[in-house]
Coordinates of C-alpha atoms and ligand atoms in Angstrom, one line a residue:
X1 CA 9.4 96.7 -18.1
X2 CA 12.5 98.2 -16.2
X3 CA 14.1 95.7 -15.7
X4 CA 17.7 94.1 -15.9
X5 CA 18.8 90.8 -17.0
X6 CA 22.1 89.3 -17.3
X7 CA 23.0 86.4 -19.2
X8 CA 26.1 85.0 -18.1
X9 CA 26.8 81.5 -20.2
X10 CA 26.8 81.7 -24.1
X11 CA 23.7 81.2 -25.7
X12 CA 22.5 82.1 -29.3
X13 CA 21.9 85.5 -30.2
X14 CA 17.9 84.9 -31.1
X15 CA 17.6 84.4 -27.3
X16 CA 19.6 87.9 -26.7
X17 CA 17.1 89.9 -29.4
X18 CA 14.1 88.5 -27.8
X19 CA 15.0 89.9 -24.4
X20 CA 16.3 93.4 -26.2
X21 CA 13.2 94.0 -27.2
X22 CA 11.5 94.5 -23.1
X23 CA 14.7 94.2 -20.8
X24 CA 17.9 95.7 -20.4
X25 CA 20.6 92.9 -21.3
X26 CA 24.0 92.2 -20.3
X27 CA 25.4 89.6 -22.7
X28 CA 28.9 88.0 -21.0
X29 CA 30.4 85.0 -21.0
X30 CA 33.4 85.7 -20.0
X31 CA 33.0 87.1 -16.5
X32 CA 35.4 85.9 -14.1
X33 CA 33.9 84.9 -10.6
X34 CA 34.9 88.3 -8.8
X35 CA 33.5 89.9 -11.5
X36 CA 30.3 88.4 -11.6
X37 CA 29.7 88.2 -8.0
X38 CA 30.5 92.0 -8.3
X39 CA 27.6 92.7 -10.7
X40 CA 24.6 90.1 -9.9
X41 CA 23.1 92.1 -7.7
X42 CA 22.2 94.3 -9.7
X43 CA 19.9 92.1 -11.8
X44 CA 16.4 91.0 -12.0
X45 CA 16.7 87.9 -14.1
X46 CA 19.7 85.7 -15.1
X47 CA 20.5 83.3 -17.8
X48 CA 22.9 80.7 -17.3
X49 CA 23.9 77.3 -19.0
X50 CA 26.3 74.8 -17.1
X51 CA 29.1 76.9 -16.3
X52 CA 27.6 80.2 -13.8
X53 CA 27.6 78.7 -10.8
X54 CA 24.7 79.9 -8.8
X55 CA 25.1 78.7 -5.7
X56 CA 24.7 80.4 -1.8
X57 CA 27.3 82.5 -2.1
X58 CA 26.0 83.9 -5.3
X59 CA 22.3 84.1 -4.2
X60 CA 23.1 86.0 -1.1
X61 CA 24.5 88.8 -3.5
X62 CA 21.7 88.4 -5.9
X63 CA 19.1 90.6 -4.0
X64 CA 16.9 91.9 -6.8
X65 CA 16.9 88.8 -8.7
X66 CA 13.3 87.0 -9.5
X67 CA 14.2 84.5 -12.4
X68 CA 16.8 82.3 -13.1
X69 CA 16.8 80.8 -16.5
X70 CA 18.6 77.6 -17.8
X71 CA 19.1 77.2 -21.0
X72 CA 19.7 74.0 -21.4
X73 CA 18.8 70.4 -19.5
X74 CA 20.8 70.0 -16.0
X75 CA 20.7 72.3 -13.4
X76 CA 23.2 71.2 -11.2
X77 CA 25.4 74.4 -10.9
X78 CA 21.8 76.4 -9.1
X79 CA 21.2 75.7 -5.7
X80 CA 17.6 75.3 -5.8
X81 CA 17.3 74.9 -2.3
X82 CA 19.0 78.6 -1.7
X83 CA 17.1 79.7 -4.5
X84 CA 13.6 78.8 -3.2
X85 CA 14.4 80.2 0.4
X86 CA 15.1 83.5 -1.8
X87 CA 11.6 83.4 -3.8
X88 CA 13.3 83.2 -6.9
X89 CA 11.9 81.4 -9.8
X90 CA 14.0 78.9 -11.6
X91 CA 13.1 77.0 -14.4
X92 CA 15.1 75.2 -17.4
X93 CA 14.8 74.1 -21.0
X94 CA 14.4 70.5 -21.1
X95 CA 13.1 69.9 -25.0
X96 CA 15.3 72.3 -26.5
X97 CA 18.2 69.9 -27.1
X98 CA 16.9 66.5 -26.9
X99 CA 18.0 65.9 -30.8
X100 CA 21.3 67.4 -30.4
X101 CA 22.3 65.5 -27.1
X102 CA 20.6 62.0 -28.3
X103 CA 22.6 62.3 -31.9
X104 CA 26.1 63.6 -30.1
X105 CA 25.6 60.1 -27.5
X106 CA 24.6 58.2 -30.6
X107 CA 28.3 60.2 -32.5
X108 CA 30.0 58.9 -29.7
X109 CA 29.1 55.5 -29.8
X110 CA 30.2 55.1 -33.2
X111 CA 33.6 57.1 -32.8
X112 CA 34.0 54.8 -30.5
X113 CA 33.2 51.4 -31.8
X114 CA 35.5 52.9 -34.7
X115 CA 37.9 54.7 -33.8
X116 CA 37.2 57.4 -36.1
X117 CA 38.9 59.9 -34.0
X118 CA 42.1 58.5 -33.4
X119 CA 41.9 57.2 -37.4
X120 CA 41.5 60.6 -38.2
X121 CA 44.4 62.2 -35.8
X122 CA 46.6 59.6 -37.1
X123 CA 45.9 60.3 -40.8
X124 CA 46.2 64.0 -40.3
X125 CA 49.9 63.0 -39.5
X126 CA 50.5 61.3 -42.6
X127 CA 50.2 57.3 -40.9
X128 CA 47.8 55.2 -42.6
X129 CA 47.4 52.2 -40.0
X130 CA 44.0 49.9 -41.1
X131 CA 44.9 47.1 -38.3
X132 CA 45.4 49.3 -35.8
X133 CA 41.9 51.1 -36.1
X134 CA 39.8 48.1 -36.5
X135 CA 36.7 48.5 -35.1
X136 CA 33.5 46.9 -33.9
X137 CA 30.3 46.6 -35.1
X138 CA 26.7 48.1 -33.3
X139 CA 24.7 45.8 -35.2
X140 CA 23.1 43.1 -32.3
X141 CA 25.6 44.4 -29.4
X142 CA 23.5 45.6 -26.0
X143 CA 23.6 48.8 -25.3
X144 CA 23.1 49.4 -21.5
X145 CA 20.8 53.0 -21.3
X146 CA 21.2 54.4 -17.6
X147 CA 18.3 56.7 -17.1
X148 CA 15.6 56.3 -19.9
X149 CA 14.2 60.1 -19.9
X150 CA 14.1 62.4 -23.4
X151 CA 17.4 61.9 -23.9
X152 CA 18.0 58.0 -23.2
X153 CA 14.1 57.4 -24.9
X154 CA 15.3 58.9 -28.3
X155 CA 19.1 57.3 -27.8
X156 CA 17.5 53.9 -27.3
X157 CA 15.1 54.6 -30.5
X158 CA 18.3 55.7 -32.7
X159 CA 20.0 52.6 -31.4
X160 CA 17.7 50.3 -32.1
X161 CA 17.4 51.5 -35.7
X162 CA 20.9 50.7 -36.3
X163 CA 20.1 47.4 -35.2
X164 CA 21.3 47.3 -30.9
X165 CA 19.7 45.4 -28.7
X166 CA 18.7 47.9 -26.0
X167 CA 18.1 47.4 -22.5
X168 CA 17.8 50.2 -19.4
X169 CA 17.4 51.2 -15.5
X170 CA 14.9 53.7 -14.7
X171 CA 13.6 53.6 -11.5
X172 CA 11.3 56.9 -12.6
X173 CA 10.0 55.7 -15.7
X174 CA 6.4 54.1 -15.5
X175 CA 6.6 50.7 -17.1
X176 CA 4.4 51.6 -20.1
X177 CA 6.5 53.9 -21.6
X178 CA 9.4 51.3 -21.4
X179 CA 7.4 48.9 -23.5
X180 CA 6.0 51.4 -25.9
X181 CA 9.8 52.3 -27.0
X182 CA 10.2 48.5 -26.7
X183 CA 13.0 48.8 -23.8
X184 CA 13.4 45.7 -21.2
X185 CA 13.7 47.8 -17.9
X186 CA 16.0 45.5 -15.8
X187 CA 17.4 46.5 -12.6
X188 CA 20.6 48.5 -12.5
X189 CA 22.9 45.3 -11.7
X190 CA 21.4 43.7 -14.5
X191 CA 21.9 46.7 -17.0
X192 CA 25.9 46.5 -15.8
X193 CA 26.1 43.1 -16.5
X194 CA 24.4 41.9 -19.9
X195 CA 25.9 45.8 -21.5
X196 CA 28.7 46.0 -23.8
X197 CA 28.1 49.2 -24.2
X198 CA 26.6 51.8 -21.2
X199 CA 25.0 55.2 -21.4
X200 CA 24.4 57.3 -19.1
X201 CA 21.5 60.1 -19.1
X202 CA 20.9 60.6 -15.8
X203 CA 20.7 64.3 -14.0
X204 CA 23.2 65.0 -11.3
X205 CA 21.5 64.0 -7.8
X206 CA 22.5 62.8 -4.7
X207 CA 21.5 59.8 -6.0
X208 CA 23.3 59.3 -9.3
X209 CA 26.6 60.9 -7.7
X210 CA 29.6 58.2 -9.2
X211 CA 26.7 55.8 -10.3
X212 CA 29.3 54.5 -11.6
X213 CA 32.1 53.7 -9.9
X214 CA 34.8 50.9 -8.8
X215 CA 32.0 48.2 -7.6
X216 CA 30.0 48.5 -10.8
X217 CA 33.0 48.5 -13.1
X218 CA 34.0 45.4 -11.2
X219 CA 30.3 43.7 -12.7
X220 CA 30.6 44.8 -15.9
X221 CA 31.7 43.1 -19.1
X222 CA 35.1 42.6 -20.2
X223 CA 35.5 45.0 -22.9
X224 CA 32.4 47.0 -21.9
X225 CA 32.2 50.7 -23.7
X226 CA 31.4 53.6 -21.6
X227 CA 29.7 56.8 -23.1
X228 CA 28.5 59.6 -20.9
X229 CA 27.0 62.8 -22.5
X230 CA 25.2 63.7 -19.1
X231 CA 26.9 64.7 -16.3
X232 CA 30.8 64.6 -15.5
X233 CA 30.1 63.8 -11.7
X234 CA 27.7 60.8 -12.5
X235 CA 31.3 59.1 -13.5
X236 CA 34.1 58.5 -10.9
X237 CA 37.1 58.9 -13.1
X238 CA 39.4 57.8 -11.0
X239 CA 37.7 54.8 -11.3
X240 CA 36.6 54.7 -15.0
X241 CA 40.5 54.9 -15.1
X242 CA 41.4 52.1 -12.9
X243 CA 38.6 50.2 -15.6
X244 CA 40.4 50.9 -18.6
X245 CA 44.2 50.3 -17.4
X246 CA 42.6 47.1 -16.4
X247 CA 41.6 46.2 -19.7
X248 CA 37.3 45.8 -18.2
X249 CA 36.5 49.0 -20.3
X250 CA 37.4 48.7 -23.9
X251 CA 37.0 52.6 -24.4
X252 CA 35.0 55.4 -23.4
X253 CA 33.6 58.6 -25.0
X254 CA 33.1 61.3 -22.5
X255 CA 31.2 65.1 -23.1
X256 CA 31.0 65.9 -19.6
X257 CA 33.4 65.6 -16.7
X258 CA 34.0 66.1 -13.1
X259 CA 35.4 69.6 -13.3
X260 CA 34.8 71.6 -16.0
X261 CA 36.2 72.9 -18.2
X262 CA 39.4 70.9 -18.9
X263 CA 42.1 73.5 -19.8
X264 CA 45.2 70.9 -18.9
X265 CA 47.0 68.8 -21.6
X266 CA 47.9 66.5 -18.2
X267 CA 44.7 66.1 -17.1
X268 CA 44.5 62.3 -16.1
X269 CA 42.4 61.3 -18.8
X270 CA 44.7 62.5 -21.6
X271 CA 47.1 59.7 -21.0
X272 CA 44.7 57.3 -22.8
X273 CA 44.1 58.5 -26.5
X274 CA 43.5 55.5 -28.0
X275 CA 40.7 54.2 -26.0
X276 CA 39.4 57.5 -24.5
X277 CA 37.0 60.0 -26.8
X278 CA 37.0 63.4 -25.3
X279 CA 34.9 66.3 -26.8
X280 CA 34.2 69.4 -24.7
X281 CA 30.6 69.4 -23.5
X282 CA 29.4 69.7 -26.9
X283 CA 25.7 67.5 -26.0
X284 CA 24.0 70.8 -26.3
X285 CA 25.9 72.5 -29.1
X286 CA 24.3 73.0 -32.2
X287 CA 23.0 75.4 -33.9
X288 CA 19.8 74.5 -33.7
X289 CA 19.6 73.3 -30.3
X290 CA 21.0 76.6 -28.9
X291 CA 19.0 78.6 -31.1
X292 CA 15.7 76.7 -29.1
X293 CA 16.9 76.9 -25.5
X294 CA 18.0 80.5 -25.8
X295 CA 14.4 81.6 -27.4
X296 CA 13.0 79.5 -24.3
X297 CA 15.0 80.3 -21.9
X298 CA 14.1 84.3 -22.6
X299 CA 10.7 84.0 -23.1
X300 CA 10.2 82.5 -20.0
X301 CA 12.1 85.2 -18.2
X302 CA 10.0 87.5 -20.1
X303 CA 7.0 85.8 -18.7
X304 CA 7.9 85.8 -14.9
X305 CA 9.1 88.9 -14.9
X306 CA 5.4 89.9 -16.4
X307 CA 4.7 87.6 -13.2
X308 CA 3.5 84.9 -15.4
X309 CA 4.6 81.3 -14.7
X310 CA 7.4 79.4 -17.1
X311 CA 6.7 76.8 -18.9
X312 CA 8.6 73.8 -17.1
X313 CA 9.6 75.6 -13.3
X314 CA 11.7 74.0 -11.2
X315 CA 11.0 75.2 -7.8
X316 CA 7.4 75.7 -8.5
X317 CA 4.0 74.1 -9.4
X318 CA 4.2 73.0 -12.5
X319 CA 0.4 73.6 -14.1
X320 CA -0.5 73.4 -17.5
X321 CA -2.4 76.1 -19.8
X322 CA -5.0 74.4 -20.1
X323 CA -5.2 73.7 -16.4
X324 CA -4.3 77.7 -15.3
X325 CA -7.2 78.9 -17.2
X326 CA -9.5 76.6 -15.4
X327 CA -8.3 78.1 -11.9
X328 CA -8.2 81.7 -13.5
X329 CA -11.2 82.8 -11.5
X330 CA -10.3 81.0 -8.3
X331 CA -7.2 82.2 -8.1
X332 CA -8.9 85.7 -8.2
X333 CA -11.2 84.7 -5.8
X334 CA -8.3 83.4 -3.9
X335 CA -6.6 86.7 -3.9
X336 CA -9.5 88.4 -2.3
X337 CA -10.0 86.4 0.3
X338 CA -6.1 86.5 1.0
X339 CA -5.8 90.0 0.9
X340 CA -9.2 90.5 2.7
X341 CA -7.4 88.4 5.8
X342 CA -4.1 89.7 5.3
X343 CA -5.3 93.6 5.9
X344 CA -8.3 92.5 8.1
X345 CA -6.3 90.0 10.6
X346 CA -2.5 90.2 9.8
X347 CA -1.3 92.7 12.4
X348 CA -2.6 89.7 14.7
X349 CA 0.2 86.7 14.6
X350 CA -0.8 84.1 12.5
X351 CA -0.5 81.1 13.4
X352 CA -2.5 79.0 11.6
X353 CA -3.9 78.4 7.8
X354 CA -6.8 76.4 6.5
X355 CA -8.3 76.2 3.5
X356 CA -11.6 74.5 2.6
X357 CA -12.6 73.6 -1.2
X358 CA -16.1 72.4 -2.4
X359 CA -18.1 71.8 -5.4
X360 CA -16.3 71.8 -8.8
X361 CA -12.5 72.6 -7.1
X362 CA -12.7 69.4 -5.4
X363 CA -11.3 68.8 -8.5
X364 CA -8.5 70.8 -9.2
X365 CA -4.8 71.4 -8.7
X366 CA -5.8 72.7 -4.9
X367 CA -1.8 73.0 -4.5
X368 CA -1.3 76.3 -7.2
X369 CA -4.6 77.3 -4.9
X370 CA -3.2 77.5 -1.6
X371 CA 0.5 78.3 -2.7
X372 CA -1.2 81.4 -3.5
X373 CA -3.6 81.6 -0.9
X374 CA -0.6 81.9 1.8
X375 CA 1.2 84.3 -0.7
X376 CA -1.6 86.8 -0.8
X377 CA -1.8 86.5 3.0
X378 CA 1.6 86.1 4.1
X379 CA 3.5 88.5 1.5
X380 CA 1.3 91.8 2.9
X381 CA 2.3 91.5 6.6
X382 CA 5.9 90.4 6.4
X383 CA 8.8 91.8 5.6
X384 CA 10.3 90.3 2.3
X385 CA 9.0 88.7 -0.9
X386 CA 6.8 85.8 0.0
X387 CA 5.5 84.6 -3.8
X388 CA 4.8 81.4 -4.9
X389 CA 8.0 79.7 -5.0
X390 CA 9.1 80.0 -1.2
X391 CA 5.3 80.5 0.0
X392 CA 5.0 76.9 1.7
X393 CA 8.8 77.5 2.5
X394 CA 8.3 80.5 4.3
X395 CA 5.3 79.7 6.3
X396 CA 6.7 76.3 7.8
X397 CA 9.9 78.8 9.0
X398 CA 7.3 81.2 10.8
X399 CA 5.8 78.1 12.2
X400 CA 2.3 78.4 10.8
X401 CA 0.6 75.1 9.7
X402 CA -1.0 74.5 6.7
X403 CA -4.1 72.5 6.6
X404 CA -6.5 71.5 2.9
X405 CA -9.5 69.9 3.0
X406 CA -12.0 69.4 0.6
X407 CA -15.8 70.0 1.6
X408 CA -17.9 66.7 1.2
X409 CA -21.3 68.5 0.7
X410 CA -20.8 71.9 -1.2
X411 CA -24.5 73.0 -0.3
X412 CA -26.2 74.7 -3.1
X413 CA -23.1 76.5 -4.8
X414 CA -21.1 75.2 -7.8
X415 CA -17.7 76.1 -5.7
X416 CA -16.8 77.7 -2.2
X417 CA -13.1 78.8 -0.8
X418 CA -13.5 78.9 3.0
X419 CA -9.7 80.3 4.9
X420 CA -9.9 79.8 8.5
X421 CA -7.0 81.3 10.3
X422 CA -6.2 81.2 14.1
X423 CA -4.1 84.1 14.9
X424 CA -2.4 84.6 18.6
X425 CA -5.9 86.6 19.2
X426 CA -8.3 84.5 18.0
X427 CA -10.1 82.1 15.0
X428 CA -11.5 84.1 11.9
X429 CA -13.4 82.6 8.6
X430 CA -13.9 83.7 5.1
X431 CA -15.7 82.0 2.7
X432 CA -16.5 82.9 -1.0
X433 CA -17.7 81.6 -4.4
X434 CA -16.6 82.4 -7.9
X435 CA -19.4 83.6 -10.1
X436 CA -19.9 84.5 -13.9
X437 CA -20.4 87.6 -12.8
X438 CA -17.0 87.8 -10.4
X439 CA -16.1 86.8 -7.0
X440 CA -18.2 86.8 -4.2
X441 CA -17.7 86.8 -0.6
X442 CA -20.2 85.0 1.3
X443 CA -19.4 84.8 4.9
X444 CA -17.6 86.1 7.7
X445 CA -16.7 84.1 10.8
X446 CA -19.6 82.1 9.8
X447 CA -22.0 85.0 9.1
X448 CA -23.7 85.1 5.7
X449 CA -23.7 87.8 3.8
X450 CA -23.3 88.8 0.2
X451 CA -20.4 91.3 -1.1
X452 CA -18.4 91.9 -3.8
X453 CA -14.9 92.8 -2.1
X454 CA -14.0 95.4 -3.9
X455 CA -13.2 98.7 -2.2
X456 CA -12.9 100.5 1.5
X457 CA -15.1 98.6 4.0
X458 CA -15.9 99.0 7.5
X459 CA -16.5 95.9 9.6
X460 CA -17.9 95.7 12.9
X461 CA -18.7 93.1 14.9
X462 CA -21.4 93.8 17.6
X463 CA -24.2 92.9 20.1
X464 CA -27.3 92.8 18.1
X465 CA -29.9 95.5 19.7
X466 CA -31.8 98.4 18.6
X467 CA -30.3 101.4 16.9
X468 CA -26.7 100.3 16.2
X469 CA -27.0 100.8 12.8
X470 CA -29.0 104.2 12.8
X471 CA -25.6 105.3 15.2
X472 CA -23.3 104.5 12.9
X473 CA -25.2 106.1 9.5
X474 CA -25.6 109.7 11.6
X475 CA -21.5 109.6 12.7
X476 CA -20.7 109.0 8.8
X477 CA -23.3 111.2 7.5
X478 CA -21.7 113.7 9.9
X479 CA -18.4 113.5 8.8
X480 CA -19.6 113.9 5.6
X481 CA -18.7 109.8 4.9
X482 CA -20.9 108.4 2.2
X483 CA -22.0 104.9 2.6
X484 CA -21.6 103.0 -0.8
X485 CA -23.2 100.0 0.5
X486 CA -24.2 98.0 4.0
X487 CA -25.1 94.5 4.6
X488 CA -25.5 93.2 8.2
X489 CA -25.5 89.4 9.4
X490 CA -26.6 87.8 12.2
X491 CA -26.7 84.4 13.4
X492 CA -29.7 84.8 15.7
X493 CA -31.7 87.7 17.4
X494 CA -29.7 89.6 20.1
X495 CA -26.4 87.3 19.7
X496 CA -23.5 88.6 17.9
X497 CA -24.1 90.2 14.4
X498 CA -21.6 91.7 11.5
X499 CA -21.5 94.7 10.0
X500 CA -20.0 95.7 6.6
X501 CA -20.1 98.9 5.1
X502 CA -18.6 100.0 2.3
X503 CA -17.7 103.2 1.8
X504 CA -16.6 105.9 -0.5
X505 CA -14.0 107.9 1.2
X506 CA -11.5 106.6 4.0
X507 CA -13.3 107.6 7.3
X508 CA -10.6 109.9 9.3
X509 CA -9.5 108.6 12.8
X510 CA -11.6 111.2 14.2
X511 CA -14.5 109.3 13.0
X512 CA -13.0 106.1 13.5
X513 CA -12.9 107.2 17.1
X514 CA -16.3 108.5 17.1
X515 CA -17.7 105.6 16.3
X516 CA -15.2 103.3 18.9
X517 CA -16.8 105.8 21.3
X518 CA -20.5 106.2 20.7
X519 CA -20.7 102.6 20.1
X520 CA -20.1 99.7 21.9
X521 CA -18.5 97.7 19.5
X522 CA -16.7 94.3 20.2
X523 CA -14.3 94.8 17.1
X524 CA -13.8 97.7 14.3
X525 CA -11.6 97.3 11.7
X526 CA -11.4 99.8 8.1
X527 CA -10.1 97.9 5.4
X528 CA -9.5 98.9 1.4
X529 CA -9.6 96.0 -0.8
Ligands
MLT601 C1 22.2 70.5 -20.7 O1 22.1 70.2 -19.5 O2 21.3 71.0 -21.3 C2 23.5 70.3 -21.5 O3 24.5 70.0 -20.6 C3 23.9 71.3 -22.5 C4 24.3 72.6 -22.0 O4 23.6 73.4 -21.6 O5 25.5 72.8 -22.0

């Protein structure tokens, strides 16, 4: 592959090899801004962590890129949104540091209720103080989990082994996975009240913005302990601060914060040593948690730049393997009948797509099935990269409507695709079935016929009457045209009937126009498969 990929966040070295061994890599972490907005356009695939931020500005530079890769959990610093528009694939790392993030949360809480850090500061300066750094125990104290995904699940598990009561909010999370890890899930209000101490593990949204903030401080527990390993902006520090001057939060332990990184000894949050634990996004940062997102995160750029799809997209369908080996053959069959449209029909303006699935694809994922049914239409007649991340996106800009249905009774075949498009001109159909033996197409605006689509094909529509297809044999024997194959179609005697004939040269547009002339054809179209 000839490609380039830049990887602009640290991440271990195994990550680095893997992609050495197809791509060409540019490992630098140390890029300032200018510089990086410089160079990304240059690159096919990126691989970030928390600090690159890819956002519009960025994007609009990025013109070649296809991938973007996080290594690592949170993707707040990508505009997905921009990303999408762009047709680039994004996708992160979410198991890769699960372990590492759970056990730094569950470090924190015991620093905390211990004060092993300032115990340890203080003895490193030669003052040996036991009263001052008395601590608390975790033993049947509630710990409050805010967001019970990977992270908060195997937190909670940790803590309850040590012997916490745990409790969490999840609006996500279906019930039954609450009571399998044993986990009351109590509304968030509730959480801030009965929690002496409170976790948060939620991703950055719109939604989770300063989840916690003046008016929940103000419901919490006197002497409540705050721990957030997550994401800075989930925290309003101003607040948190307010909290602790107050004496409502007892302490907090903080990875992550609002604008990162810290570089400033007067940052507000310094002032508070003694109750506030500070490490430097560190969730993520072990050995072996880096070492597994950095070998994910590159395979999986790998794999959509070989136009395979990652493992755990973000801006895409996400399919199993399992699942993507079922739809292998319809997704070829798909393609054809795509491209077949696209060549045969997209000059015309489209204006309209429907798909129709019957027999055994009633049921499957019919979404990875028409994402790529208006790719392999839409990405031949227009102008940029339609694919399947901005496919949907792209066609609702341009106006055209999707329509899926699924076809009650699938007559006699195990399965059937049937695309009907209305274009400015007029309606067209295609309809085909996947067979052992390939793909089949087995009608045309609603005539049957039988055809592998493979090839360069001549259509015609025309008025069923004597010697039409005797005409049009003599002007390609002529020109010295072999015909491959023919199949004609009719739907009844001396209406409108189809021809396709495949054949095994391109005819030359003097015998294109022979044939517009000598026969009276209502449409003519040459197509190569
Ligand atoms: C994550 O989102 O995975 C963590 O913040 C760790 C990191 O990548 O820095």
């Amino acid at each position: 592959m000839s490609y380039k990929v830049l990887v602009s966040d640290y991440i271990s070295q195994s990550g680095i090899d893997i992609l050495k061994e197809k791509v060409e890599v540019y490992f630098n972490h140390q890029l300032t801004r200018e510089e990086f907005l410089d160079i990304i356009g240059d690159y096919d695939g990126i691989i970030v962590r928390s600090m690159t931020q890819l956002d519009k500005e960025a994007l609009s530079r990025a013109k070649k890129l296809k991938v973007i890769g996080r290594a690592g959990t949170g993707y707040d610093n990508i505009d997905l949104e921009e990303a999408s528009k762009r047709g680039i694939v994004v996708f992160n790392t979410p198991t890769g540091n699960t372990i590492s993030a759970s056990e730094h949360t569950i470090g924190m809480i015991l620093a905390l209720s211990r004060n092993i850090p300032q115990a340890n500061e203080a003895l490193h300066q030669g003052i040996w103080d036991r009263k001052k750094y008395n601590g608390v125990e975790l033993k049947d104290k509630t710990l409050g989990i805010i967001g019970l995904g990977r992270i908060g699940s195997r937190v909670a598990r940790i803590a309850q082994s040590i012997g916490m009561k745990v409790i969490a909010n999840d609006p996500y999370l279906p019930p039954e996975k609450a009571e399998k890890l044993n986990v009351p899930l109590l509304t968030f209000q509730e959480v801030l009240q009965r929690s002496d101490y409170i976790s948060l593990h939620t991703p950055l949204t719109d939604e989770t913005y300063h989840i916690l903030s003046h008016k929940e401080f103000a419901i919490m527990k006197d002497g409540v302990r705050i721990i957030n390993v997550a994401r800075g902006k989930n925290l309003d520090t101003q607040a948190l601060i307010k909290a602790i001057e107050s004496g409502k939060v007892a302490g907090a332990a903080l990875d992550v914060f609002e604008e990162e990184p810290i570089r400033d000894s007067q940052h507000p949050l310094m002032k508070y040593k003694d109750k506030v634990i500070l490490t430097c996004h560190l969730g993520g940062t072990t050995t072996e948690a880096m070492d597994n997102v950095s070998i994910a995160a590159a395979e999986q750029v790998l794999a959509v730049l070989e136009n395979k799809l990652p493992e755990s997209p973000l801006n895409i369908f996400s399919i199993g393997a399992q699942e993507f080996n079922n739809l292998k053959p319809y997704l070829a069959l798909i393609n054809k009948l795509g491209n077949f449209l696209a060549n045969w029909k997209g000059h015309e303006r489209i204006k309209e797509i429907e798909v129709e699935y019957g027999g055994e694809l009633t049921e499957y994922n019919s979404k990875a099935l028409t994402t790529s049914l208006i790719k392999d239409i839409l990405d031949p007649i227009l102008d940029h990269r339609v694919n399947l991340v901005n496919a949907y996106l792209v066609a609702r800009e341009r106006g055209i409507k999707i329509k899926e249905s699924f076809l009650k009774q699938p007559d006699e075949l195990k399965n059937i695709i049937r695309v009907n498009i209305t274009t400015a001109k007029g309606n067209y159909s295609l309809a085909g079935t996947s067979l052992p033996i390939g793909c089949r197409v087995i009608e045309i605006n609603g005539f049957r016929i039988d055809l592998n689509l493979d090839g360069k094909f001549l259509i015609a529509i025309y008025q069923d009457k004597p010697g039409v297809i005797g005409k049009m044999g003599s002007i390609l024997g002529n020109d010295n045209v072999n015909i491959a194959s023919m199949q004609v179609g009719r739907k009844n005697e001396g209406g409108q009937a189809i021809m396709l004939i495949q054949t095994d040269s391109k005819p030359s547009v003097e015998t294109i126009n022979k044939i517009k002339q000598g026969l009276d054809f209502v449409e003519l179209s040459y197509l190569e498969i």
